[in-house]
Amino acid sequence: MIEFLQQLINGISLGAIYALIALGYTMVYGVLRFINFAHSDVFMLGAFVGYYAVKKLGVPVGGLAGGLLVLCLAMSICAIVGILIERLAYRPLRSRPTLSVLITAIGVSLLLQNLGQSVFGANPKAFPRLFPETNLHLGQLSITSNQLLVIAVSLVLLAGLHFIVHRTKTGTAMRALSFNATASSLVGINNDRIISFTFGLGSALAGAGGILYAMNYPSIDPLMGTMPGLKAFVAAVLGGVGSLPGAALGGLLIGLIETFVAGTGWSTYRDAVAFAILILILLLRPAGLLGKSRSDKV
Amino acid sequence: MVEIRNLTVAYGAVTALHKISLTVNAGEIVTLIGGNGAGKSTTLRAISGLIRPRSGKIMYQGTDVTGVPAHELVARGLSHCPEGRLVFANLTVDENLRLGAYLQRDRKRIAEELDFVLTLFPRLSERTTQLAGTLSGGEQQMLAIARALMSQPRCLLLDEPSLGIAPLLVKSIFDQIVALNRTRGLTILLVEQNANLALEISHRGYVLETGRIILSDHAAALRSNPDVQEAYLGA
Ligand SMILES: Nc1ncnc2c1ncn2[C@@H]1O[C@H](COP(=O)(O)OP(=O)(O)OP(=O)(O)O)[C@@H](O)[C@H]1O
Ligand SMILES: [Mg+2]
């Protein structure tokens, strides 16, 4: 039982990170109908922004304020990078077939990884401690404060995202655009601006995900985005690409499943399991858990 | 208000409009009639900036707006209620209507306009929290027109407002269109399969055939024209 609860908490905090990344995939898919494969590298960038904020800029960390400052910094820079990627690489291809854009996205991903290796260096770096760390003991259950922080920050970000998408004019415009780009331009929405905003929003979440991920893993490197990125992609598909609640749910499920698989004797298959799930969904329910064939997609 | 000169529009290799010219004066209701595929919707799409013409010129309120994107024309008082309605099925009726006033910042004006369109289409006021995708076809058409009005346009492009709607309702929608023209001085360019009804409320009309304007006249003259009667009025 204790073992189960322990794994549950581990799984939720991992799943929360996948959820944050998956939301970016799904939002971009909603407005542009393609998978932004460079998204996982924006996630990696978020972790490096955190690293350099502490090591080079000397942001004082170890307290709550410093940690949050680093988090905001990573989110802002990732948002800007996301907007630039769309602007420079994807927008010129707007009227081209999706396949061209997909291939470009893979190209951008490789570019970011290689730039990362040459600028940051290929060697793994120890990620600094951002927040005060303690272990909380509830009976035999041991929870790290970082795990709680990951869950809390993710919840706040999800609530913020929900607010933006459902309660603001820009969010309504995002939903309108994702339904039909012609109709949205006919009510006066500047689609390009909403697309930029969507990339910024999704990339900020990926940046936050990068920080939260790095907090719970010993080191970061320029290729670190690949695996979490792929799993978050699977999460988005599992939840139903285009559905925001779906991405959140999918992320959580993938995190839980991976953690429980790792906790059994099957731990060598922890990465493979996500892909097995992908194949299963594509075979059994291509629209995903919460995806609808057409309506209600963001 | 709208003036098109030698407009040619093509979709890839298919030329949909061949050097057409037409004028809609301020305060007029003008109807564009023509068979399927004649290029009526294409004409409206070109005016509202949804497609870039291959050649020719589009003037709106005395300025050249050729190539100006759709969302900028909305800001200048041009509103296009497109073929097939295109209501946002994933949003509520209320959200759809408010998006119609996307560029309006004045909350009071939005509220007034919302009141106005809801009195125009009372059916919608009972369904404001319903998802637009769950409305009936006729209700969706009302919503599409109401949404197009929310931007407080000076010029409205209406593409087949009667499509798939019960005759009684068509009559009431057309009455509203005339009322808007009379009370607000709204200029309207109307595309209609139901040419009889459309010409009845219009000042002038153009007949489009395979991408060319073959006839233009006062509405009454078109209605009594034997060729038009035979081809479009079912006489
Ligand atoms: N997106 C498109 N791609 C290619 N061809 C198109 C496209 N849209 C329209 N066309 C072609 O352009 C021509 C004019 O189409 P348009 O939609 O303007 O006709 P219409 O007069 O509105 O007809 P209807 O009464 O059936 O709505 C048609 O031959 C049509 O096949
Ligand atoms: Mg048409």
CSV table of N, CA, C and O and ligand atoms in Angstrom, one decimal, chain B residues 11 14 16 34-43 45 83 159-160 191 193 208, ligand 1:
chain,number,residue,atom,x,y,z
B,11,TYR,N,-8.4,29.9,-58.9
B,11,TYR,CA,-8.0,28.9,-57.9
B,11,TYR,C,-7.0,28.0,-58.6
B,11,TYR,O,-7.5,27.2,-59.4
B,14,VAL,N,-7.8,27.0,-62.2
B,14,VAL,CA,-9.2,27.3,-62.6
B,14,VAL,C,-9.5,28.8,-62.4
B,14,VAL,O,-9.4,29.3,-61.3
B,16,ALA,N,-12.0,31.5,-61.9
B,16,ALA,CA,-13.4,31.6,-61.4
B,16,ALA,C,-14.1,32.8,-61.9
B,16,ALA,O,-15.3,32.9,-62.1
B,34,GLY,N,-26.9,34.0,-60.2
B,34,GLY,CA,-26.2,33.1,-61.2
B,34,GLY,C,-26.3,31.7,-60.7
B,34,GLY,O,-26.6,31.4,-59.6
B,35,GLY,N,-26.0,30.8,-61.6
B,35,GLY,CA,-26.2,29.4,-61.3
B,35,GLY,C,-25.0,28.9,-60.4
B,35,GLY,O,-24.1,29.6,-60.0
B,36,ASN,N,-25.0,27.6,-60.2
B,36,ASN,CA,-24.0,27.0,-59.4
B,36,ASN,C,-22.6,27.1,-60.1
B,36,ASN,O,-22.5,26.9,-61.3
B,37,GLY,N,-21.6,27.5,-59.3
B,37,GLY,CA,-20.3,27.6,-59.9
B,37,GLY,C,-20.1,28.9,-60.7
B,37,GLY,O,-19.1,29.0,-61.4
B,38,ALA,N,-21.0,29.8,-60.7
B,38,ALA,CA,-20.9,31.0,-61.6
B,38,ALA,C,-19.8,31.9,-61.1
B,38,ALA,O,-19.2,32.7,-61.8
B,39,GLY,N,-19.5,31.8,-59.8
B,39,GLY,CA,-18.5,32.7,-59.2
B,39,GLY,C,-19.0,33.7,-58.2
B,39,GLY,O,-18.3,34.7,-57.9
B,40,LYS,N,-20.2,33.5,-57.8
B,40,LYS,CA,-20.8,34.5,-56.8
B,40,LYS,C,-20.1,34.5,-55.5
B,40,LYS,O,-19.7,35.6,-55.0
B,41,SER,N,-19.9,33.4,-54.9
B,41,SER,CA,-19.2,33.3,-53.6
B,41,SER,C,-17.7,33.8,-53.8
B,41,SER,O,-17.2,34.5,-52.9
B,42,THR,N,-17.1,33.5,-54.9
B,42,THR,CA,-15.8,33.9,-55.2
B,42,THR,C,-15.7,35.5,-55.2
B,42,THR,O,-14.8,36.0,-54.7
B,43,THR,N,-16.7,36.1,-55.8
B,43,THR,CA,-16.8,37.5,-55.8
B,43,THR,C,-16.7,38.1,-54.4
B,43,THR,O,-16.0,39.0,-54.1
B,45,ARG,N,-15.8,36.6,-51.7
B,45,ARG,CA,-14.5,36.3,-51.0
B,45,ARG,C,-13.4,37.2,-51.4
B,45,ARG,O,-12.5,37.6,-50.6
B,83,GLU,N,-20.7,31.8,-47.2
B,83,GLU,CA,-21.5,30.6,-47.6
B,83,GLU,C,-21.2,29.5,-46.6
B,83,GLU,O,-20.1,29.3,-46.1
B,159,ASP,N,-23.9,35.8,-48.2
B,159,ASP,CA,-23.9,34.7,-49.1
B,159,ASP,C,-25.0,33.7,-48.8
B,159,ASP,O,-24.9,32.9,-47.9
B,160,GLU,N,-26.0,33.6,-49.6
B,160,GLU,CA,-27.1,32.7,-49.5
B,160,GLU,C,-27.7,32.5,-48.1
B,160,GLU,O,-27.6,31.4,-47.5
B,191,VAL,N,-26.0,37.5,-52.3
B,191,VAL,CA,-26.0,36.4,-53.2
B,191,VAL,C,-27.1,35.5,-52.8
B,191,VAL,O,-27.2,35.1,-51.7
B,193,GLN,N,-29.7,32.1,-54.2
B,193,GLN,CA,-30.3,31.2,-55.2
B,193,GLN,C,-31.8,31.6,-55.5
B,193,GLN,O,-32.2,31.4,-56.6
B,208,LEU,N,-24.4,36.8,-63.1
B,208,LEU,CA,-23.1,36.2,-63.4
B,208,LEU,C,-23.3,34.8,-64.0
B,208,LEU,O,-24.1,34.0,-63.6
C,1,LIG,N1,-11.3,26.5,-53.2
C,1,LIG,C1,-11.5,26.2,-54.6
C,1,LIG,N2,-10.6,25.5,-55.3
C,1,LIG,C2,-10.8,25.3,-56.6
C,1,LIG,N3,-11.8,25.8,-57.3
C,1,LIG,C3,-12.7,26.5,-56.6
C,1,LIG,C4,-12.6,26.7,-55.2
C,1,LIG,N4,-13.7,27.4,-54.8
C,1,LIG,C5,-14.4,27.6,-55.9
C,1,LIG,N5,-13.9,27.0,-57.0
C,1,LIG,C6,-14.4,27.0,-58.4
C,1,LIG,O1,-14.7,28.3,-58.8
C,1,LIG,C7,-15.9,28.4,-59.5
C,1,LIG,C8,-16.8,29.5,-58.8
C,1,LIG,O2,-17.1,29.0,-57.5
C,1,LIG,P1,-18.1,29.8,-56.5
C,1,LIG,O3,-18.0,29.1,-55.2
C,1,LIG,O4,-17.7,31.2,-56.6
C,1,LIG,O5,-19.5,29.6,-57.2
C,1,LIG,P2,-20.9,30.1,-56.7
C,1,LIG,O6,-21.4,31.0,-57.8
C,1,LIG,O7,-20.9,30.7,-55.4
C,1,LIG,O8,-21.7,28.7,-56.8
C,1,LIG,P3,-22.9,28.2,-55.8
C,1,LIG,O9,-24.1,28.8,-56.2
C,1,LIG,O10,-22.9,26.7,-56.0
C,1,LIG,O11,-22.4,28.5,-54.4
C,1,LIG,C9,-16.5,27.0,-59.5
C,1,LIG,O12,-16.2,26.5,-60.7
C,1,LIG,C10,-15.7,26.3,-58.4
C,1,LIG,O13,-15.6,24.9,-58.8
